[in-house]
XYZ file of C-alpha atoms in Angstrom:
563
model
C 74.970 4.384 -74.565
C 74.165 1.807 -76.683
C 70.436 0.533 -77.037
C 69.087 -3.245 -77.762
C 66.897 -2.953 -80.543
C 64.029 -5.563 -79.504
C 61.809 -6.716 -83.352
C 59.105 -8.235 -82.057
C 58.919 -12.017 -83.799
C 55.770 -11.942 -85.657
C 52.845 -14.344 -87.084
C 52.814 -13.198 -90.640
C 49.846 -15.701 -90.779
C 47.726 -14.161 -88.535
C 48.801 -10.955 -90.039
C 47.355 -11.620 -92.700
C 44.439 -13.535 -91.294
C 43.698 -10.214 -89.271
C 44.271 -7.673 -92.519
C 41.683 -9.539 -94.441
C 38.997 -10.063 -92.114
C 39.055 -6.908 -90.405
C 39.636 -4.814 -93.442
C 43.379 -3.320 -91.927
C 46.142 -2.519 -93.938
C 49.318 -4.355 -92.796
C 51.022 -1.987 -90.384
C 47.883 -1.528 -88.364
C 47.539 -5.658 -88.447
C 51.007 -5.804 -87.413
C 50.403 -3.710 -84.386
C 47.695 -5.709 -83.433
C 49.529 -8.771 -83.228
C 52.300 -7.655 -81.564
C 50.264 -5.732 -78.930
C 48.640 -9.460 -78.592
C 44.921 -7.828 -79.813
C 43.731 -10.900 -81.525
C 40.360 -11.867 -81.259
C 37.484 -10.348 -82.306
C 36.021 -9.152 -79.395
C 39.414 -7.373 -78.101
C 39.871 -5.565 -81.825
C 36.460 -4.378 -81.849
C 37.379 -3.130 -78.071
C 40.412 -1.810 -79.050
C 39.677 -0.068 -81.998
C 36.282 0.992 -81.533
C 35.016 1.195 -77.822
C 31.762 2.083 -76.957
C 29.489 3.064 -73.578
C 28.420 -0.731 -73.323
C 32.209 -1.822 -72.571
C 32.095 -0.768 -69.179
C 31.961 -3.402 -66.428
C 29.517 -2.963 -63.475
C 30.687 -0.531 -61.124
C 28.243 -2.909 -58.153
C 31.177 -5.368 -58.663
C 33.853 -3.396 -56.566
C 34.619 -4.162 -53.350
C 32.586 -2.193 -50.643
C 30.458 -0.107 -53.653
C 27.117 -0.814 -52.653
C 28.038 0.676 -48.967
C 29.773 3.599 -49.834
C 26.679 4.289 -52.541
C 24.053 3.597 -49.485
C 26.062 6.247 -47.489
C 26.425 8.734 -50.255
C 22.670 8.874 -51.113
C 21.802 9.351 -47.114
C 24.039 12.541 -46.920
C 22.589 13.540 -50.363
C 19.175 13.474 -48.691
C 19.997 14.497 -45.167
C 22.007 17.822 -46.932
C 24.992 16.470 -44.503
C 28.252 18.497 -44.490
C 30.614 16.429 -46.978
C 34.240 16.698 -47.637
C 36.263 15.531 -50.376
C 39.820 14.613 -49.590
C 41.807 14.467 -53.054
C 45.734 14.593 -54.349
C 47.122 18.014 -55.602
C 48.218 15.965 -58.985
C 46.237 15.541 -62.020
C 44.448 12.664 -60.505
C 43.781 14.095 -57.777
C 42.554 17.227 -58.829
C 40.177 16.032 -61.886
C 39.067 13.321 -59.158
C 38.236 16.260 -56.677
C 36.582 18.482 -60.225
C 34.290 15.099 -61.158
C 33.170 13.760 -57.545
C 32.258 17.568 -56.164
C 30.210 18.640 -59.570
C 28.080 15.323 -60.119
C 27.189 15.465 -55.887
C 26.454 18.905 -56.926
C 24.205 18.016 -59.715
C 22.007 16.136 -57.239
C 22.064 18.634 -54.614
C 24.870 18.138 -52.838
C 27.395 20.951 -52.186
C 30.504 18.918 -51.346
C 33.389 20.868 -49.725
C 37.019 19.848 -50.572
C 40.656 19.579 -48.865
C 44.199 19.486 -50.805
C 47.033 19.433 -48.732
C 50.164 21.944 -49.753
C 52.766 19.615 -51.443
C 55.548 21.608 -49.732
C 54.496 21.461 -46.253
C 52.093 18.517 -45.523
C 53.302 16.075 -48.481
C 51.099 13.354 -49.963
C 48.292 11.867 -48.411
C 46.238 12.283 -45.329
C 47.733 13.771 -42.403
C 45.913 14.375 -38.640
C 45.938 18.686 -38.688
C 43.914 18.202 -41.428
C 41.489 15.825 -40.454
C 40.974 17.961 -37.430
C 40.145 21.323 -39.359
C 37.335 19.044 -41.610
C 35.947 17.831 -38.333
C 36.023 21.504 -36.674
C 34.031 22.865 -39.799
C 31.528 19.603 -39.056
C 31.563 17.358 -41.412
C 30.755 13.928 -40.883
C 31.224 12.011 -44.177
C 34.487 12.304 -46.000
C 35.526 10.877 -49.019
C 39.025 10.284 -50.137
C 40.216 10.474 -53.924
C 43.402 9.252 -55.673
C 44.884 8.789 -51.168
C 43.676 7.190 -48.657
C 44.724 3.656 -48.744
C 47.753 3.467 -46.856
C 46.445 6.214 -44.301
C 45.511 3.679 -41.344
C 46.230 5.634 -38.252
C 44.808 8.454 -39.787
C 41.298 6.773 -40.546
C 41.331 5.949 -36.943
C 42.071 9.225 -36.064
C 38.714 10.700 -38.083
C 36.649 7.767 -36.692
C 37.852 8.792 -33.280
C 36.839 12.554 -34.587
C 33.287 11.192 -35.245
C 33.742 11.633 -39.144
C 32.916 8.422 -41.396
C 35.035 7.816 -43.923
C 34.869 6.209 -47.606
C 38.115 5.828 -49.219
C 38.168 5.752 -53.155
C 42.422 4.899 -54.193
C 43.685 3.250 -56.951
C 47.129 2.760 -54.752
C 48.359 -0.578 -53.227
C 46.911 -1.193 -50.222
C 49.253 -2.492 -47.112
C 48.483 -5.752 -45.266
C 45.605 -4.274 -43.207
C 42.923 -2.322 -45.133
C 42.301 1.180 -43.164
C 39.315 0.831 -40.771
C 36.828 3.134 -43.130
C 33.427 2.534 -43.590
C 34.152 1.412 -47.454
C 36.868 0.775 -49.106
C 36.518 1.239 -52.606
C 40.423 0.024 -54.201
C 40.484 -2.445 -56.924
C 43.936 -3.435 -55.636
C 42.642 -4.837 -52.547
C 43.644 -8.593 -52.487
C 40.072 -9.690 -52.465
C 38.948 -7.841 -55.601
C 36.920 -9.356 -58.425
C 36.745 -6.472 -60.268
C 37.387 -7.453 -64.122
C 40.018 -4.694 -64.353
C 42.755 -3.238 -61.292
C 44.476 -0.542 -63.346
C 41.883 2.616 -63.186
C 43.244 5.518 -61.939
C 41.943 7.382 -59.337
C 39.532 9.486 -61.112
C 38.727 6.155 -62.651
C 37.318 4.974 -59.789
C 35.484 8.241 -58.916
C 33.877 7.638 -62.236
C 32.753 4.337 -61.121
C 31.388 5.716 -58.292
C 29.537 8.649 -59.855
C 28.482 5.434 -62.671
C 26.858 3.847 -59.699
C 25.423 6.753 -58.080
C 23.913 7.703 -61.208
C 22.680 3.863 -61.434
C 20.534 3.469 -58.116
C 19.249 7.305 -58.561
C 17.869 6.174 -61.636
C 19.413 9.012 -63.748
C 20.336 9.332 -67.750
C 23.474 7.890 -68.795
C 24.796 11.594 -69.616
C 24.705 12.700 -65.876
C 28.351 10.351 -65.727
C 29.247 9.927 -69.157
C 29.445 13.917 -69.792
C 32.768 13.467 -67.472
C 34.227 11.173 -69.537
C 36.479 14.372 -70.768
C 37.668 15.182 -67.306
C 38.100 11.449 -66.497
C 39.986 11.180 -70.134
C 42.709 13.844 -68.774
C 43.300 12.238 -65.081
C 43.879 8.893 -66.476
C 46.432 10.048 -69.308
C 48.351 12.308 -67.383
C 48.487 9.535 -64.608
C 50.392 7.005 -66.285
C 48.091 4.099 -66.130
C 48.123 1.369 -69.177
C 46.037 2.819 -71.636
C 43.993 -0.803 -71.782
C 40.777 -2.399 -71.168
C 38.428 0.088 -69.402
C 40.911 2.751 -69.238
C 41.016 2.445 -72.985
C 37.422 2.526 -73.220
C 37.461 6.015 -71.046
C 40.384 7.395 -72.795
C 39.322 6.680 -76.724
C 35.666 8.019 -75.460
C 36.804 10.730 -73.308
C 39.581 12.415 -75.907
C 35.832 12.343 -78.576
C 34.514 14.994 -75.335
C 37.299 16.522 -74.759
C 37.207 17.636 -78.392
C 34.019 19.568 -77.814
C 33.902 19.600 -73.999
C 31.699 21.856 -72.455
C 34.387 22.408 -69.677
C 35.654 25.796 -70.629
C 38.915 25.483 -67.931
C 40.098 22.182 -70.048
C 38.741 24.160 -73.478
C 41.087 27.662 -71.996
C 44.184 25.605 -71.295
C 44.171 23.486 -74.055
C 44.410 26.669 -76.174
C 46.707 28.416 -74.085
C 49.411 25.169 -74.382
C 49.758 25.651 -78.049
C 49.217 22.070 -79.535
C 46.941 22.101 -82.798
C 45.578 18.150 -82.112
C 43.773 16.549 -79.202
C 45.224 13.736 -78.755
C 47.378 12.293 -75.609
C 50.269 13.923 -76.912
C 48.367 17.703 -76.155
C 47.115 16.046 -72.627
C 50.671 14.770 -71.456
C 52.432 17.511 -72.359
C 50.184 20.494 -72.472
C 47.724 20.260 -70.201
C 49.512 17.759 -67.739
C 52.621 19.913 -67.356
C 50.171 22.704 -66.097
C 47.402 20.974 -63.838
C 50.912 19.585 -61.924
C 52.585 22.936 -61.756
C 50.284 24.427 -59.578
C 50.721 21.167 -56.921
C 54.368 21.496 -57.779
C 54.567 25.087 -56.382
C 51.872 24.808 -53.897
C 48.784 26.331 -55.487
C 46.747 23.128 -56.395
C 43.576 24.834 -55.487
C 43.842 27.095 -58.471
C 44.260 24.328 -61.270
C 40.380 22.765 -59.387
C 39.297 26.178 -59.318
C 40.487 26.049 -63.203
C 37.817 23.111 -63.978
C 35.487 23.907 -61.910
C 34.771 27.460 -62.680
C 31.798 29.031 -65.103
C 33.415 32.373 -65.721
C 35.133 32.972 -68.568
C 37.109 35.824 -67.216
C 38.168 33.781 -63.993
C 39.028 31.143 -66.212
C 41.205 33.322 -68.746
C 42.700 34.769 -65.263
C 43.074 31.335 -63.596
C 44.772 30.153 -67.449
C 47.287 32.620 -67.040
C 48.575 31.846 -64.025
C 48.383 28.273 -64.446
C 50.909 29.386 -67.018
C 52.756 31.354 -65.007
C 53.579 28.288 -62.373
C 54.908 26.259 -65.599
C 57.233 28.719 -66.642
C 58.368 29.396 -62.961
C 58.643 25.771 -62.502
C 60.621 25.092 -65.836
C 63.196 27.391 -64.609
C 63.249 25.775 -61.166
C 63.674 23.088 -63.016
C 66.410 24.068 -65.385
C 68.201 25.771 -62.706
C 68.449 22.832 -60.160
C 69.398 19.879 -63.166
C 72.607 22.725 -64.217
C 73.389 22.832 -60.415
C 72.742 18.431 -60.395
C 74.977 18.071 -63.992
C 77.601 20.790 -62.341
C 77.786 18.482 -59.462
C 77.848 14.972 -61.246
C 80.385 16.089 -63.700
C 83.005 17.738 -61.495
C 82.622 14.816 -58.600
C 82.704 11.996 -61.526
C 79.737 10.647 -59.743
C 78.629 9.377 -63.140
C 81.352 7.169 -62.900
C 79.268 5.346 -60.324
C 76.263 2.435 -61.024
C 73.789 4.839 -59.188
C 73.845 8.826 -58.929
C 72.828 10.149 -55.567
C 73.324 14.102 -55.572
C 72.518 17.000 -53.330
C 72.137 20.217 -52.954
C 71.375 23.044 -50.466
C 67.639 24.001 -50.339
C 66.378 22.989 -53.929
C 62.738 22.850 -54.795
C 60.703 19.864 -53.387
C 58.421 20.298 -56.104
C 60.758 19.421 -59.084
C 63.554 17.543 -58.156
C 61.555 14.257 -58.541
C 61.297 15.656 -62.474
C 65.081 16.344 -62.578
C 66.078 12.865 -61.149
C 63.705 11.874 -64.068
C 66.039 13.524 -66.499
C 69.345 12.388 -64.944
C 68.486 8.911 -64.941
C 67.234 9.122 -68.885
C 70.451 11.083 -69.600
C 73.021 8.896 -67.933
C 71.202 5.487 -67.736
C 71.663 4.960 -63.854
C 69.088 4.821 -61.136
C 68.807 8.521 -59.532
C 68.379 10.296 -56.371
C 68.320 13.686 -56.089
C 68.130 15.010 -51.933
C 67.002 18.628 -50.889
C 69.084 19.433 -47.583
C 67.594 22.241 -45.116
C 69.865 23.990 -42.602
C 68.611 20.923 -40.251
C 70.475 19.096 -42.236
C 67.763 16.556 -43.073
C 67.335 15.544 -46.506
C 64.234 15.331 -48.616
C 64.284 13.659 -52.052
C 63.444 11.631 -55.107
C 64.258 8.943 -57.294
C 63.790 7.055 -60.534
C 64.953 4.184 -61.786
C 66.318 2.383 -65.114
C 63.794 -0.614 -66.129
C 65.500 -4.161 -64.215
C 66.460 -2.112 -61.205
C 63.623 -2.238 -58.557
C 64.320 0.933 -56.673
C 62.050 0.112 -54.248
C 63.395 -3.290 -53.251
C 67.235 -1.754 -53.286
C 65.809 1.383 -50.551
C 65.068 -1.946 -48.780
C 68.510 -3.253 -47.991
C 69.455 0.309 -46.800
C 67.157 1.188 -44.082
C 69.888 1.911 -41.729
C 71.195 4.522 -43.390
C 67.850 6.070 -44.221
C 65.337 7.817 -42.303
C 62.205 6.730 -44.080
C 61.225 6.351 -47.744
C 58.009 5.134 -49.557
C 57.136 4.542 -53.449
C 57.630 1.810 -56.232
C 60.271 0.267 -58.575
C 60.742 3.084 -60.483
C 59.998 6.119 -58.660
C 60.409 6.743 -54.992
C 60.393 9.448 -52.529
C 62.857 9.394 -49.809
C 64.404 11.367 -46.626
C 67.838 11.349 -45.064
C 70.074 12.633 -42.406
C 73.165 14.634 -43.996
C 75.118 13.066 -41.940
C 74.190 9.081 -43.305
C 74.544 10.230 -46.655
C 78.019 8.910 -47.505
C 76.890 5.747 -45.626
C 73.812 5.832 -47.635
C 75.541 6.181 -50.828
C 77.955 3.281 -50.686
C 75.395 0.870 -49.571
C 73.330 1.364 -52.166
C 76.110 1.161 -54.759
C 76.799 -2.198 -53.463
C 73.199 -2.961 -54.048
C 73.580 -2.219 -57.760
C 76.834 -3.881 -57.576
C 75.121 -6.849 -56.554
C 72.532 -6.775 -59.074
C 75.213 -6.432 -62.067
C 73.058 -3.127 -63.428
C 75.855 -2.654 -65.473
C 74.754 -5.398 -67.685
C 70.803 -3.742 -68.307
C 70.962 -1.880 -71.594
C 68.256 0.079 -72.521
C 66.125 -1.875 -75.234
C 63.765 -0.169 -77.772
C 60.881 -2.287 -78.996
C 60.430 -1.867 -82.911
C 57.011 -3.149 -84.230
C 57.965 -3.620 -87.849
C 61.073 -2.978 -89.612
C 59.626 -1.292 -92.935
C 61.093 0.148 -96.232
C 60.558 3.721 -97.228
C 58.628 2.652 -100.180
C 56.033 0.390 -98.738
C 54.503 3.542 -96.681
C 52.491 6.076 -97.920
C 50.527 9.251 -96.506
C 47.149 6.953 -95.844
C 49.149 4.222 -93.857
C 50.167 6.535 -91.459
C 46.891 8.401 -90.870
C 46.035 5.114 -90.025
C 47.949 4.314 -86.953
C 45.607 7.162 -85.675
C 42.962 4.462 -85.022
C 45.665 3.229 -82.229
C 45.470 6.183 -80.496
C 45.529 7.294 -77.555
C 49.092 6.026 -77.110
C 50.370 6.189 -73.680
C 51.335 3.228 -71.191
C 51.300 -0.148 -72.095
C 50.046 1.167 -75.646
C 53.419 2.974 -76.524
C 53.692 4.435 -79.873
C 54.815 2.077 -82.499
C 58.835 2.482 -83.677
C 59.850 1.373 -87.055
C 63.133 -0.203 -88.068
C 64.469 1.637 -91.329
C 67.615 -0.273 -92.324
C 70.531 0.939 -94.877
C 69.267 4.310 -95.712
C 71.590 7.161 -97.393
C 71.707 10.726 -95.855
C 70.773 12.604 -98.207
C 71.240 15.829 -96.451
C 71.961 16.594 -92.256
C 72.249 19.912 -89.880
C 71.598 20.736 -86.685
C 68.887 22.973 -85.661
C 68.055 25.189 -82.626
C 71.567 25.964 -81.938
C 72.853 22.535 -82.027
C 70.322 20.679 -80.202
C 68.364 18.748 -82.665
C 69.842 16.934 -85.525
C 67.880 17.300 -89.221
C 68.081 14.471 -92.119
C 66.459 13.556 -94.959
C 67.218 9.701 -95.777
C 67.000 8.221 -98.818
C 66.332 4.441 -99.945
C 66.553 3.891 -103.506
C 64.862 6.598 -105.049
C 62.807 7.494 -102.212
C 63.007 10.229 -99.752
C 61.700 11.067 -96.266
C 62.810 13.859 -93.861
C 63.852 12.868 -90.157
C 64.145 14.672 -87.230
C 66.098 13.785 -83.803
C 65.606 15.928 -81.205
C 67.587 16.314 -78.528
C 70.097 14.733 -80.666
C 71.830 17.670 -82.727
C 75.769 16.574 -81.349
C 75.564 13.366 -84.040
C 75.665 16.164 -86.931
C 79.402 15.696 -86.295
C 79.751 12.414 -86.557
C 77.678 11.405 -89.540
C 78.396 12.684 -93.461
C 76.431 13.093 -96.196
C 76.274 9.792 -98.084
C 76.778 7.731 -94.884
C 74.510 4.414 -94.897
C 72.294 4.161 -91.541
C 70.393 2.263 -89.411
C 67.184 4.382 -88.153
C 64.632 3.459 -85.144
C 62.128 5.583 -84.906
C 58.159 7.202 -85.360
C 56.192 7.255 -88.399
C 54.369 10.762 -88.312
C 53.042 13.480 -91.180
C 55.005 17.157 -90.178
C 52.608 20.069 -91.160
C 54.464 22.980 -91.788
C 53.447 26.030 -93.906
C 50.293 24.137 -94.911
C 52.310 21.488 -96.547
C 51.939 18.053 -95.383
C 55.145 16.033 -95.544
C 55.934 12.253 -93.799
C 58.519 12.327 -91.306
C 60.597 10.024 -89.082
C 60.936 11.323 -85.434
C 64.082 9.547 -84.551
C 64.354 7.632 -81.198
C 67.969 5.287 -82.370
C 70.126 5.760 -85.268
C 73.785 3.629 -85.959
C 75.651 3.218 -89.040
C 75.007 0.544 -91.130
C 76.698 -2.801 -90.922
C-alpha cells in the first residue's frame, strides 16, 4: 500500500525567530512550529511544565458536591466503594482514589467487574452485592457516565453515587449525586481531554485543597497518574502534558515498588512513554484481558516485596498467555481472510468459533494496520450469538457506518475508530454486505494512509547532540506523535534481513556520510532493493546503544526508490 507523505509547510521565519530567542537548535524549533507551540507561554508549558500549570480542580462541574460528600464519609468512617475499569485507567484510577482516602483515614473498598462475563461498565448484580455489604457512597472511576438505569437502580438501593468519567456523556446526565465529567456539555473546565485517573487526580487535588494538606499528599501520585494517562491514549497536551512530563520525573524514582517491579521485569533500559506503552501497559491490560484485573491493583497497591515479585510474575505470565491467544487467533483470522479473499473486500468482517473476548479487539487492531481496511473480528458461542470488535482506518467513522446497519445488528457501542459490537450468526451475511455498501458509499478506497514528516533533513546537518535533543519533546504519545524525517536520495550502502526475515537492515549513505537504518517488520523489501539503489526514507531519528557503543539510527516507518 502506498502512503501520502504529508511535509508540513513551514514558517522558516518564525523558525528562526523561535531558535534565537528560546535558545533551540533548528529541529527542535521546527517541531515547535509545526506542532503550532508558538508563544511564549505555551513553549515554556510545553517544554518545561511545572506544579503551578494546573488549573483549579473547584472549576469542574459538580466538584465542590462530590468533595462535601467525600469529606462527610471521611468523618462519619462510612462504608465506601470504588467502582473502577479493569484497564489501565481504570485500575491506576482505583490504586490513586483508594490510597489517598486511605491516607486520611478512609479504608475505601473496591469493585472490578470480570471483562469476560459482566463486560464494561456498571451492571445491576453488582450494584446489589455493594449494597448487601452496606455501603452507601460509591464512587465510579474511568465508567459511569453512560450507566443511567443503573444509577437509578443504586439510588433505589439507598447507595449515593458520585460518578468521576472522562467518557462522553449521552443526552441525559445519570441521576448521581455529582457528576464529575469534563465532557458534559455544560463544562467550563479549561481542558476536556484528562483521562480517567486524570480526573481522580483532580479530585484527590481538591480533597487535598479543602483538608488543608501539603501539596505532596496529591502530587506524590503524579507517577501512577503518569502511567493511566499514557497507556490510555489521551493527547499528550495541556494538563495531561503537565502530568505526564511531571509524572515520568516520579516514576523515575517512584516509591511505588509494583510500578518499580514491573518496570524491571519488562526489560526496557529508559523511562520514557515508550517503556509505559509497551512494557508496563501490555501487562496492567493482560490481567483485565484474561480476567484477573484484581491482581494488576493488588500489583500497585501492595507493600510487600515478595507479593509484589509474586504478583510481577504472574502479571507476566497473563502477557505471555495472552500473546499467544493472540498470535493464535490473528493465524486462524489471516487463514480465514486469505483463503475466502475477504481482503478483496473495502471492509474485513471475520469469525471464528469461540475465540478469546479479551484479544480479538487487539487482533482487529492488527488486521486493519496490515491490510488498510476497517475490521471486525466476531467471537461466535454455540448460541450462535456473536461478540466482537472493531477498528477503523483514519476517514472511516466506524461508529457512524454501525449506524446505518442496526437491522442487521444486535447492539453495538464505541467511537470512530474502535467499537465493540454483537451479532446473531444468522444476520451475519446480511450484516456484512450492508456494511460494505456503507464503505462503498463513502469511496474508502480513495483514503490512503498519510505519514506526517516534520522536516525533510540531510544526513549531514544532524549530529549526536541534535537528537538528544528531541528528548525535551518527550513524552511522545497522542496528539504529540514522534517526529518523522524525510531523507531524500540516499545510497544503500549495505542491506539484510534480520530475525529470520522479518526486519530489513541498511546503512544509507549521502555523500560521504553514513547512518544505519532499521525497518522492522519490514524484512520482505531485502528482495526488492540492491546495494547501490538510490532511496527515499521516512522515518525516526534515534541513537541505537549496542555493546556500549552509541551509534545514530533511522527507525524506518516509509521507504521508495528515488525519483
Amino acid at each position: 500500500m502506498n502512503k501520502k507523505w504529508q511535509i508540513y509547510d513551514t514558517n522558516q521565519e518564525k523558525i528562526e525567530e523561535i531558535e534565537s530567542k528560546y535558545n533551540l537548535n533548528k529541529l527542535l524549533a521546527t517541531i515547535l512550529v509545526n506542532r503550532n507551540i508558538i508563544t511564549k507561554k505555551d513553549i515554556e508549558l510545553f517544554l518545561n511544565p511545572t506544579r503551578q500549570d494546573f488549573y483549579d480542580p473547584f472549576l469542574i462541574k459538580d466538584m465542590d458536591i462530590a468533595i462535601k460528600r467525600i469529606i462527610k464519609a471521611i468523618e462519619n468512617k462510612e462504608k465506601v466503594t470504588i467502582y473502577g475499569d479493569y484497564d489501565v485507567d481504570g485500575i491506576t484510577s482505583i490504586t490513586v482514589l483508594k490510597s489517598f482516602l486511605k491516607d486520611v483515614g478512609l479504608e475505601a473498598k473496591h469493585y472490578i467487574p470480570n471483562r469476560l462475563n459482566e463486560g464494561y461498565g456498571l451492571n445491576k448484580p453488582a450494584i446489589e452485592k455493594i449494597a448487601q455489604e452496606g455501603c452507601n457512597l460509591m464512587i465510579t472511576v474511568d465508567c459511569g457516565i453512560s450507566g443511567n438505569e443503573e444509577i437509578e437502580y443504586a439510588n433505589s438501593l439507598g447507595i449515593e453515587t458520585i460518578i468521576t468519567d472522562h467518557h462522553e456523556p449521552g443526552n441525559e446526565l445519570p441521576k448521581a449525586l455529582a457528576v464529575i465529567d469534563n465532557k458534559r456539555k455544560d463544562s467550563e473546565y479549561p481542558f476536556r481531554e484528562l483521562a480517567g485517573v486524570g480526573v481522580v487526580f483532580k479530585v484527590i487535588q481538591a480533597l487535598g485543597k479543602t483538608l488543608g494538606l501539603k501539596e505532596e499528599s496529591y502530587l506524590k501520585y503524579l507517577d501512577i497518574v503518569c502511567v493511566g494517562t499514557i497507556s490510555d491514549i489521551v493527547p499528550l497536551v495541556d494538563e495531561n502534558r503537565v502530568i505526564t512530563k511531571l509524572g515520568l520525573m516520579l516514576v523515575k524514582q517512584t516509591k511505588n515498588i509494583g510500578l518499580k517491579s514491573i518496570i524491571n521485569s519488562s526489560g526496557y533500559k529508559n523511562i520514557d512513554s515508550t517503556t509505559i506503552s509497551f512494557g508496563v501497559a501490555p501487562r496492567i491490560n493482560a490481567c483485565g484481558r484474561m480476567g484477573k484485573a484484581e491482581e494488576a491493583l493488588d500489583l500497585f497497591l501492595s507493600t510487600d516485596i515478595n507479593e509484589v515479585n509474586d504478583l510481577t510474575n504472574k502479571l507476566n505470565a497473563h502477557n505471555k498467555e495472552r500473546q499467544e491467544t493472540e498470535k493464535a487467533i490473528f493465524e486462524n483470522a489471516i487463514e480465514k481472510i486469505e483463503s475466502e479473499k475477504l481482503n478483496e473486500n473495502r471492509t474485513i468482517i471475520v469469525g471464528g468459533e469461540n475465540w478469546h473476548h479479551g484479544v480479538i479487539g487487539i487482533v482487529s487492531s492488527k488486521i486493519t494496520d496490515m491490510y488498510f481496511k476497517p475490521s471486525i473480528l466476531l467471537s461466535f458461542e454455540e448460541d450462535g450469538i456473536g461478540k466482537g470488535s472493531g477498528r477503523s482506518i483514519s476517514g472511516f467513522d466506524l461508529h457512524e457506518a454501525l449506524m446505518k446497519c442496526l437491522d442487521s445488528i444486535e447492539k453495538f457501542g464505541g467511537h470512530s475508530m474502535a467499537i465493540g459490537i454483537t451479532i446473531k450468526k444468522d444476520n451475519l451475511e446480511k450484516f456484512k454486505k450492508e456494511f460494505e455498501k456503507v464503505a462503498e458509499e463513502k469511496h474508502i478506497e480513495e483514503i490512503i494512509p498519510i505519514i506526517n514528516i516534520d522536516a525533510k533533513i540531510n544526513l549531514s546537518d544532524i549530529n549526536k547532540e541534535m537528537v538528544e535533543s528531541l528528548s525535551k519533546l518527550e513524552p511522545f504519545g497522542e496528539a504529540n506523535k514522534t517526529p518523522i524525517f524525510a531523507f531524500k536520495n540516499l545510497k544503500i550502502d549495505s542491506i539484510r534481513a534480520l530475525s529470520e526475515g522479518k526486519h530489513l537492515k541498511l546503512t544509507l549513505k549521502d555523500n560521504n556520510t553514513i547512518i544505519d537504518a532499521i525497518g522492522f517488520n519490514i524484512g520482505k523489501l531485502a528482495e526488492e532493493y540492491r546495494i547501490g539503489d538510490k532511496v527515499d526514507i521516512a522515518g525516526i531519528l534515534e541513537i541505537n546503544t549496542f555493546n556500549g557503543v552509541q551509534k545514530l539510527q533511522i527507525n524506518i516507518k516509509d521507504i521508495m526508490k528515488s525519483i
